[in-house]
Tab-separated table of C-alpha atoms and ligand atoms in Angstrom:
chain	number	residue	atom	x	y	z
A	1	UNK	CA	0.000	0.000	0.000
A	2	UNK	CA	1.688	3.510	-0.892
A	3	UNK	CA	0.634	6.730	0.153
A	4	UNK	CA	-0.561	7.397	-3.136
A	5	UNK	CA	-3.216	4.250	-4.040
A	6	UNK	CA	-6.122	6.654	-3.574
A	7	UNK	CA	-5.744	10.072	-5.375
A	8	UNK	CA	-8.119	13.379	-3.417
A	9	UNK	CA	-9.030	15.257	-6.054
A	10	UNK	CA	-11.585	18.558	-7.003
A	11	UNK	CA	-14.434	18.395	-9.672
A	12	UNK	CA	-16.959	20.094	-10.674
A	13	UNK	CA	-20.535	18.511	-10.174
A	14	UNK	CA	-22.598	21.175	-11.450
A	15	UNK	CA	-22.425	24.877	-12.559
A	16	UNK	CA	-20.433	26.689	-9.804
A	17	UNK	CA	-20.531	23.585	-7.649
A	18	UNK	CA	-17.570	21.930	-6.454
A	19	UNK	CA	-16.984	19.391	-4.508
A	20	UNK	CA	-13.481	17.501	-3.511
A	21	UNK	CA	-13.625	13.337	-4.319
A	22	UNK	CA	-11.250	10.344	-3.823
A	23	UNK	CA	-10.614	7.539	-6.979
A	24	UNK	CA	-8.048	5.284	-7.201
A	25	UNK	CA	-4.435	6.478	-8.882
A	26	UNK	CA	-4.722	3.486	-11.011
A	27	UNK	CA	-1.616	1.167	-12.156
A	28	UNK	CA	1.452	3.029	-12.654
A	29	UNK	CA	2.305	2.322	-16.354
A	30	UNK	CA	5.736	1.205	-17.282
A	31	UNK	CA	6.855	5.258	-18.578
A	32	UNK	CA	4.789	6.742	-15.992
A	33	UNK	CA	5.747	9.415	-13.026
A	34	UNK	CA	3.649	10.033	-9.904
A	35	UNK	CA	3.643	13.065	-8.709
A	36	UNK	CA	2.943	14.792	-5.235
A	37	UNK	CA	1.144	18.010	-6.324
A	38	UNK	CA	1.929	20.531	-4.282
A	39	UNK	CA	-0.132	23.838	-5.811
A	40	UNK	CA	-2.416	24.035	-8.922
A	41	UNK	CA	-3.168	27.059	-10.143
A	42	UNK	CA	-6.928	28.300	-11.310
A	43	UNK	CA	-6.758	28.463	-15.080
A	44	UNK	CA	-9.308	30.740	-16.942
A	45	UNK	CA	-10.429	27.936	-18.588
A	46	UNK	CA	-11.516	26.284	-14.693
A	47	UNK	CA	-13.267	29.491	-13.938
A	48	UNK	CA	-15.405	29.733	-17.047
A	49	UNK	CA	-16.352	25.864	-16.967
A	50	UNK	CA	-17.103	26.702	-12.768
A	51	UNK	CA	-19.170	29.536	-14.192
A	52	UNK	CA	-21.042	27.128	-16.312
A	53	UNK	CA	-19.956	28.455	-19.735
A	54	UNK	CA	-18.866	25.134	-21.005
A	55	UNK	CA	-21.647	23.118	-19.759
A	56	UNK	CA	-21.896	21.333	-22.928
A	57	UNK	CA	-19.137	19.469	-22.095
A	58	UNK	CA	-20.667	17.765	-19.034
A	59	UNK	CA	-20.442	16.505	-15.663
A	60	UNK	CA	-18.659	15.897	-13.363
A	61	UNK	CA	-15.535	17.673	-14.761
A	62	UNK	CA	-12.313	16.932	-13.214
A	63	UNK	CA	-9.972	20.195	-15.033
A	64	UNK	CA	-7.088	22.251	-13.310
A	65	UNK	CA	-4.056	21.857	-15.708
A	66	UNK	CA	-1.378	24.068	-14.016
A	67	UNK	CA	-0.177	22.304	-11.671
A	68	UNK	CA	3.064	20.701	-10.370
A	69	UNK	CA	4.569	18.743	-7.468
A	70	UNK	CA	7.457	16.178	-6.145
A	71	UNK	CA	8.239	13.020	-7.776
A	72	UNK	CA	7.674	10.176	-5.707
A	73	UNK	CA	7.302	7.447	-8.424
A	74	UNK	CA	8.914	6.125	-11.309
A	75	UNK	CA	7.724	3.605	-13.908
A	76	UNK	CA	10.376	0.762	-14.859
A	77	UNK	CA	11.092	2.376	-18.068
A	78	UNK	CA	11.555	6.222	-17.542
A	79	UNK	CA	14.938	7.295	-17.816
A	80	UNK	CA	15.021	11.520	-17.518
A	81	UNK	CA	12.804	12.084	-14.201
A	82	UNK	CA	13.686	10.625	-10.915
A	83	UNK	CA	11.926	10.102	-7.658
A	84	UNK	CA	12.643	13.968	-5.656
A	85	UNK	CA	12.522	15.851	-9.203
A	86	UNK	CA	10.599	18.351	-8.984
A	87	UNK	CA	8.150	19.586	-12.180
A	88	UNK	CA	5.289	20.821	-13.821
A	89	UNK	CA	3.823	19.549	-16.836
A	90	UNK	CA	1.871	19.219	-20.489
A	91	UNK	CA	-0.953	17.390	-21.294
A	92	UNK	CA	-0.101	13.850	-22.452
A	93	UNK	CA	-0.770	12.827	-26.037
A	94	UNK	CA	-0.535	9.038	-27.173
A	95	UNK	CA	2.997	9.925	-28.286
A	96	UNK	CA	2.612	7.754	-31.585
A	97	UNK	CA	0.700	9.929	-33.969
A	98	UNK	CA	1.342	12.670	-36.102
A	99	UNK	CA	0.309	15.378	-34.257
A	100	UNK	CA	2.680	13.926	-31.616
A	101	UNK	CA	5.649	13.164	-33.548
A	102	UNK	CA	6.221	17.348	-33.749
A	103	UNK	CA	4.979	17.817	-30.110
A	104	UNK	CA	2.051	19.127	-30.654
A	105	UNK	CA	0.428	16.550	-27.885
A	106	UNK	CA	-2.932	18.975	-27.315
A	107	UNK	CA	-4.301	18.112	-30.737
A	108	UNK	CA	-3.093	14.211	-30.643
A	109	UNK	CA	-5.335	11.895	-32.837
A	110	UNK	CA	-6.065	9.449	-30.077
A	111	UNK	CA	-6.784	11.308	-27.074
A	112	UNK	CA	-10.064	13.109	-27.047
A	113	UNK	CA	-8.246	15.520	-23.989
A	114	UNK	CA	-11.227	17.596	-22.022
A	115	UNK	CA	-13.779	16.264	-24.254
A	116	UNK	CA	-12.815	12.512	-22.893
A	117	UNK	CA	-14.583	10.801	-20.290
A	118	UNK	CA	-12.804	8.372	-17.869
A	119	UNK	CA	-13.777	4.590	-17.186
A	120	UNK	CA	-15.321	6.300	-14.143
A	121	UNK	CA	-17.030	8.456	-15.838
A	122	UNK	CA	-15.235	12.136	-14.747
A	123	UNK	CA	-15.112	14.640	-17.891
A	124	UNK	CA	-12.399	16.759	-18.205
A	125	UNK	CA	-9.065	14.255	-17.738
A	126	UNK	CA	-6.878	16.335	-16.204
A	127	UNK	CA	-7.250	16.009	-12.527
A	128	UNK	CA	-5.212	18.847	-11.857
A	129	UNK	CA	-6.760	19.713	-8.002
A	130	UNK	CA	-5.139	17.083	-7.037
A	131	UNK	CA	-2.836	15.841	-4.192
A	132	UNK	CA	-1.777	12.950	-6.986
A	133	UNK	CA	-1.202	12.445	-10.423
A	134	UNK	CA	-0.177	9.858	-12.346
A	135	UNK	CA	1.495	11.235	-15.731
A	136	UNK	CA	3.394	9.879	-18.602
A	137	UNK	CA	7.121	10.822	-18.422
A	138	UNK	CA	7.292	12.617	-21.526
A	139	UNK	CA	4.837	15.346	-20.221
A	140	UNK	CA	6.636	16.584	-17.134
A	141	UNK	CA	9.371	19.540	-17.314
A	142	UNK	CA	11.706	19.884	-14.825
A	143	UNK	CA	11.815	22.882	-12.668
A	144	UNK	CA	13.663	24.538	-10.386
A	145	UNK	CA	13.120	23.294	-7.049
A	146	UNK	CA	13.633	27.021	-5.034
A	147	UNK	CA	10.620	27.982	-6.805
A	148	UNK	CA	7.047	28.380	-5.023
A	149	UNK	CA	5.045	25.555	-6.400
A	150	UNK	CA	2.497	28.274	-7.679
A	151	UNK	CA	5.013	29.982	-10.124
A	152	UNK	CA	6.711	26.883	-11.127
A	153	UNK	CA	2.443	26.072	-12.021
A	154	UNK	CA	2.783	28.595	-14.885
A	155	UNK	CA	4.513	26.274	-17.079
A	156	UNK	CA	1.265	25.735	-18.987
A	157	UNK	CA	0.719	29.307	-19.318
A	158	UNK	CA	4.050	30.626	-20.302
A	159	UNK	CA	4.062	27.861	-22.600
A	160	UNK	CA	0.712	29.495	-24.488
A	161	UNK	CA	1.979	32.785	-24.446
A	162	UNK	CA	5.699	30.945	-25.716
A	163	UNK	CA	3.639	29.643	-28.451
A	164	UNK	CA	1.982	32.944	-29.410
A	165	UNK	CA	5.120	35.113	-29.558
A	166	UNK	CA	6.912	32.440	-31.786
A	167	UNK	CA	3.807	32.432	-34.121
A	168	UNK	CA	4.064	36.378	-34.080
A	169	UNK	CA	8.255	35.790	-35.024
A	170	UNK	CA	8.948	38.615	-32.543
A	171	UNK	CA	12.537	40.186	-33.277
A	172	UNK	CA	15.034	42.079	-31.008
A	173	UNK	CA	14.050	45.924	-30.810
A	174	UNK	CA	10.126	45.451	-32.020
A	175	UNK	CA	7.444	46.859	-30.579
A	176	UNK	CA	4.881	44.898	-29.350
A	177	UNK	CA	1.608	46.298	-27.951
A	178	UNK	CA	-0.663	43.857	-25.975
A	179	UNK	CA	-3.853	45.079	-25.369
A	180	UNK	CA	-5.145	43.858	-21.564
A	181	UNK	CA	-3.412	43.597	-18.563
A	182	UNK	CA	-4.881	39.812	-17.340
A	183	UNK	CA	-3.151	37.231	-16.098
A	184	UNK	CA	-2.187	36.264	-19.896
A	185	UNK	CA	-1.930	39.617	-21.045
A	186	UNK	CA	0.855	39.966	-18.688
A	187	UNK	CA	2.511	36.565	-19.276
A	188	UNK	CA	2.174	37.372	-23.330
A	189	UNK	CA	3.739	40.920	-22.257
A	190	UNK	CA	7.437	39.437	-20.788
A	191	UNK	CA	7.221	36.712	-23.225
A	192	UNK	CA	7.108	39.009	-25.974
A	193	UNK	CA	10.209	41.097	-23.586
A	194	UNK	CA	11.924	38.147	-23.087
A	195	UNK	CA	12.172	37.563	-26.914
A	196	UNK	CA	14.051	40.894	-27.281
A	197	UNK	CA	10.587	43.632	-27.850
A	198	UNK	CA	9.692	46.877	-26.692
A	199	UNK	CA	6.699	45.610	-24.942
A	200	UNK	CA	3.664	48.491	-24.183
A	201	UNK	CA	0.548	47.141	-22.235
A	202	UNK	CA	-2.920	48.860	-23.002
A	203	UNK	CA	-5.139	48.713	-20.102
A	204	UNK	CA	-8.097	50.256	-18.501
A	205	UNK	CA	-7.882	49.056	-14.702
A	206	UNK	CA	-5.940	51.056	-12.347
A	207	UNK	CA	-4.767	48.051	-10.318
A	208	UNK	CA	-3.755	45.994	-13.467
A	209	UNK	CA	-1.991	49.108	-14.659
A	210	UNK	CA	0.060	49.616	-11.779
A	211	UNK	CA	0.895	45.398	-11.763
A	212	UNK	CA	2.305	46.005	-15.249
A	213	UNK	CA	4.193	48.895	-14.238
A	214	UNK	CA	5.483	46.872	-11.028
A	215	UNK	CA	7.255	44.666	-14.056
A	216	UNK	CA	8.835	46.864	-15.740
A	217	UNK	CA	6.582	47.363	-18.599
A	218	UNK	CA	5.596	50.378	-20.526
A	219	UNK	CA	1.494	51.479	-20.567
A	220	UNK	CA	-1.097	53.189	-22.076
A	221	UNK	CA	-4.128	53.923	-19.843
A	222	UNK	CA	-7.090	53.096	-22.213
A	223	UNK	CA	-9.801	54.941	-19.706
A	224	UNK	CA	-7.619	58.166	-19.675
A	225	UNK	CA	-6.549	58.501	-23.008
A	226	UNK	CA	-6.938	56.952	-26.374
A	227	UNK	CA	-5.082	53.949	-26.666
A	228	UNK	CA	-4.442	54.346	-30.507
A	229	UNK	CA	-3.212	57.928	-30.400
A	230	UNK	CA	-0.974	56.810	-27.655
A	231	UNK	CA	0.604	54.185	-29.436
A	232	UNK	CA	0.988	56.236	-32.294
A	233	UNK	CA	2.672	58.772	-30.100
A	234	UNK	CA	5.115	55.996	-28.977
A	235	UNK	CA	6.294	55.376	-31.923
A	236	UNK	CA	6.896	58.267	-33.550
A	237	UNK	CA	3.513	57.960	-35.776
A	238	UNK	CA	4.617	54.102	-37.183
A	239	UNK	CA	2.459	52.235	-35.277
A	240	UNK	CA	3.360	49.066	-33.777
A	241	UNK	CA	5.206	45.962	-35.602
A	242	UNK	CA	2.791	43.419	-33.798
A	243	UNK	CA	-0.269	43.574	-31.501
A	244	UNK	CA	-1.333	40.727	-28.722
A	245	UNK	CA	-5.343	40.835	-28.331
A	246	UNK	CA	-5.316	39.200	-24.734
A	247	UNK	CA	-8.757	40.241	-24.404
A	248	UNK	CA	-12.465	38.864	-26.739
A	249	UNK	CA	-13.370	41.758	-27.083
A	250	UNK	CA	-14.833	43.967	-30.537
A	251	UNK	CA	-13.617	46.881	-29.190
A	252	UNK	CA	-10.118	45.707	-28.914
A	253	UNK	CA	-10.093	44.696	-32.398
A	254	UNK	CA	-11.324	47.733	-33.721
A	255	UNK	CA	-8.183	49.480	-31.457
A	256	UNK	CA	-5.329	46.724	-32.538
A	257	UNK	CA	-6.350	47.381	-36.229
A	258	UNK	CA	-5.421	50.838	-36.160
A	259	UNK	CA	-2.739	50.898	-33.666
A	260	UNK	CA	-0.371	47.791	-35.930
A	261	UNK	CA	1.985	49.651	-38.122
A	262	UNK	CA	0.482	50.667	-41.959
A	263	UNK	CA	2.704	46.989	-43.727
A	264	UNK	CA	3.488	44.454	-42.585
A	265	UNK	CA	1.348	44.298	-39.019
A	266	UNK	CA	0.582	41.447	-37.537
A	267	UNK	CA	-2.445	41.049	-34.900
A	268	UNK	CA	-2.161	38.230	-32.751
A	269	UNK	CA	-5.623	36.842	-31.595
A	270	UNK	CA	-4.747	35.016	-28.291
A	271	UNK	CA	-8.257	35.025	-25.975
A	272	UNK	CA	-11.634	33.901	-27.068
A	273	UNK	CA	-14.637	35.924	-26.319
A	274	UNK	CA	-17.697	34.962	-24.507
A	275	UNK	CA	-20.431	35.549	-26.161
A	276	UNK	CA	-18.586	36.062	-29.572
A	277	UNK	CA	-17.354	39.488	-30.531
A	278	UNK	CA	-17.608	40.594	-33.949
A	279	UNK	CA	-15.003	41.697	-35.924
A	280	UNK	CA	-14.336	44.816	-38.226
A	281	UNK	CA	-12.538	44.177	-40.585
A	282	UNK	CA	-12.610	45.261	-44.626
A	283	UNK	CA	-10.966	41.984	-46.708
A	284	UNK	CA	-9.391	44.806	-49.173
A	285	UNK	CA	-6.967	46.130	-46.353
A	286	UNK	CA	-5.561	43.132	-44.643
A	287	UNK	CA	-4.994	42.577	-48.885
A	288	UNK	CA	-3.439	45.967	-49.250
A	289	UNK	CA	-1.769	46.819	-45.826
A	290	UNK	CA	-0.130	42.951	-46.216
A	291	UNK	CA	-1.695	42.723	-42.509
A	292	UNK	CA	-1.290	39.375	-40.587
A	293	UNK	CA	-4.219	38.502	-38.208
A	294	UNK	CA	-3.319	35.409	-36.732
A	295	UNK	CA	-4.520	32.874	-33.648
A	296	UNK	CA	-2.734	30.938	-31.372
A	297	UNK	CA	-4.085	28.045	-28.612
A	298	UNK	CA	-2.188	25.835	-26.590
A	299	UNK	CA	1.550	24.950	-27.155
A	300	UNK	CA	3.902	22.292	-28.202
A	301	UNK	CA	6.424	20.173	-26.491
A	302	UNK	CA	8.961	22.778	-28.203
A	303	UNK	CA	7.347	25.736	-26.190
A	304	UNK	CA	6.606	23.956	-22.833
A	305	UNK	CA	10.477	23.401	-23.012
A	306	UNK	CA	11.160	27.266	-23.800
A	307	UNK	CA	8.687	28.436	-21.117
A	308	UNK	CA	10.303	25.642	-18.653
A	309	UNK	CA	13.551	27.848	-19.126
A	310	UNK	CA	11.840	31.294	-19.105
A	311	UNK	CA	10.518	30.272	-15.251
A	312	UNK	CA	13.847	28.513	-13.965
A	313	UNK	CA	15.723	31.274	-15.413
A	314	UNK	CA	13.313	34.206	-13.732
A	315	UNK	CA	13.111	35.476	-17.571
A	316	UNK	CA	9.420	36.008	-16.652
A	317	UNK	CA	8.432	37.047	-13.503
A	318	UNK	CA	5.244	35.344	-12.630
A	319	UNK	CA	5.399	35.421	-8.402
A	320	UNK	CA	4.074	38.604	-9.279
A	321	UNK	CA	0.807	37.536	-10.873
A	322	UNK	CA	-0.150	35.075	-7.837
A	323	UNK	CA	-3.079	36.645	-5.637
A	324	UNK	CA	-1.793	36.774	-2.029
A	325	UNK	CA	-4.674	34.419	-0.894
A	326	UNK	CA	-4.437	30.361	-1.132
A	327	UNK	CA	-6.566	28.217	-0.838
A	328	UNK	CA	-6.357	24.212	1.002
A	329	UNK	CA	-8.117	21.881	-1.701
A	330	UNK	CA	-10.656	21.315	1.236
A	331	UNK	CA	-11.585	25.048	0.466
A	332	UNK	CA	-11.599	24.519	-3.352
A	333	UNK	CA	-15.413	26.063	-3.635
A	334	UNK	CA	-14.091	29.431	-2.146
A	335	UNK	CA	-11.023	29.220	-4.402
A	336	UNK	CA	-12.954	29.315	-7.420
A	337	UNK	CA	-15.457	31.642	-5.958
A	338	UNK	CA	-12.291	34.044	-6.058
A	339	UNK	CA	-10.989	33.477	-9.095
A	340	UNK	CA	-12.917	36.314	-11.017
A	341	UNK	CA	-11.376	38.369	-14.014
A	342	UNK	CA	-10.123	40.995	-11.618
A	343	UNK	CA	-7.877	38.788	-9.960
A	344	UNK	CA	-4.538	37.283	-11.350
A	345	UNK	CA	-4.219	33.528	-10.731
A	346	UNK	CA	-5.574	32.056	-7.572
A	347	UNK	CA	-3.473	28.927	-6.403
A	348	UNK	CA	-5.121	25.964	-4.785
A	349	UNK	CA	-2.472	23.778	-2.454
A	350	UNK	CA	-3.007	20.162	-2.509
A	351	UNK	CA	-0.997	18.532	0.729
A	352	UNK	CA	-2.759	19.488	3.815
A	353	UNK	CA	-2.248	19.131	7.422
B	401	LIG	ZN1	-4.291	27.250	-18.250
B	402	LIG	ZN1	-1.084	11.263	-30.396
């Protein structure tokens, strides 16, 4: 019998319901790692599905997906993780298909990822409120072990915003404007600074304002002044080489359009809207102005291993966007009562008493 037969774990049971539940780990496979999670950190993604945005998907939904923790387990066959590592990690694809063979695990042919259901019947797959987890080897990152469990939780995040800022091709000396100062706005923000860019934040919230000032960043205050003519001012009239939308909404569209340099400007379209904004946007000048509006989701293998290095090497400085208050996975309904949009990321620890 090991400590870690029976996992404790948070789900969901029903629109802004949730409720902490035992299952068994299951059989350690032969290139699987358990785990001791230490912190998991309250994705937007949890919050909307705890709102009941995604009840499509079903119940009960087992999410949380930033997490990370102490090796205490080996399978027979891995070779790069040992027991007292301590990591985060990706989601696990079946690491035989195509979509895995370049890394790209999230949009693996086999596994069905949050729109799977366990033998048990839990939705969701990732059982990331959890004091366990049983993962396959090839999914966990190494991270530095003098970091609080929270930061080292942003893997997953940093990894997104990795994956945006390589789709964008950011160069040394551009300027990047990201338009809201969120959670991922921020993360997108030192990303982008971290690949060598002038990074300016557009924001309307005093207290998000001031958090992106705290790191270093340049702003525009969108309430004050007009966020366009700002970033026109700020670059001597050129505009910017590349905008991140970290926010759904039309009106930040409409502001990114005219705020991206006159050729060549790329719009990155990172955050999904809820419901759906509409976009303006006339065919003829994305033709003529050579603009790039382009999306980004998720991350591959490639850019959980950048973001791995971005955290261990304090390249991004995410302690900062932790709120001050945790919460005991016994509390987990309170944590995600929290976890609103005016809050940067709420982190749930998983090893009580
Ligand atoms: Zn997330
Ligand atoms: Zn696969």
């Amino acid at each position: 019998m090991a400590e870690y037969d029976t996992m404790k774990f948070a789900c969901l049971v029903e629109k802004g319901k949730a409720e902490v539940r035992e299952r068994p780990l299951g059989p350690i496979g032969e290139c699987d790692v358990v785990i001791k999670q230490l912190a998991c950190n309250i994705c937007t993604t949890d919050y909307t599905q705890w709102q009941g945005h995604r009840e499509h998907q079903g119940y009960p939904m087992a999410g949380g997906h930033e997490g990370s923790g102490v090796v205490v387990a080996v399978g027979p066959e891995v070779k790069s993780i040992h027991v007292g590592d301590f990591v985060a990690h990706s989601t696990t694809g079946c690491g035989q298909c195509r979509a895995c063979a370049v890394g790209d695990y999230y949009n693996c042919e086999n596994t069905l990822g949050i729109a799977a259901t366990t033998e048990d019947g839990y939705r969701g797959g990732q059982f990331g409120f959890a004091n366990y987890a049983r993962i396959h080897a090839r999914a966990c990152y190494k991270m530095d072990p003098t970091l609080d469990p929270a930061e080292a939780g942003f893997l997953e995040p940093v990894a997104t915003a990795t994956h945006a800022v390589e789709t964008l091709a950011v160069h040394p000396g551009e300027t990047v404007v990201v338009i809201g100062g969120g959670t991922m706005g921020l993360v997108n923000a030192q990303v982008a600074r971290a690949y060598g860019a002038r990074v300016i934040v557009s924001e309307l919230q005093p207290h998000k304002l001031e958090k992106a000032k705290e790191l270093g960043l340049e702003v525009i205050d969108s309430k004050n002044s007009d966020p366009v003519e700002k970033t026109l001012e700020m670059t001597d009239g050129k505009g910017a080489d590349s905008i991140i939308v970290a926010v759904g909404l039309t009106v930040a569209y409409d502001q990114a359009l005219k705020m991206v340099k006159n050729k060549d400007g790329k719009i990155m379209f990172f955050a999904s809207g809820h419901p759906e904004p509409e976009l303006h946007v006339s065919p003829n000048s994305i033709h003529y102005r050579r603009l790039q509006l382009l999306g980004s989701m998720n991350a591959t293998q490639a850019d959980y291993a950048i973001a791995a290095k971005l955290i261990n090497n304090r390249l991004v400085n995410v302690k900062a966007l932790i709120d001050p208050v945790r919460y005991p996975l016994s509390r987990i309904q309170e944590a995600f009562a929290a976890a609103d949009g005016n809050k940067y990321r709420v982190s749930v620890t998983l090893q009580e008493g």
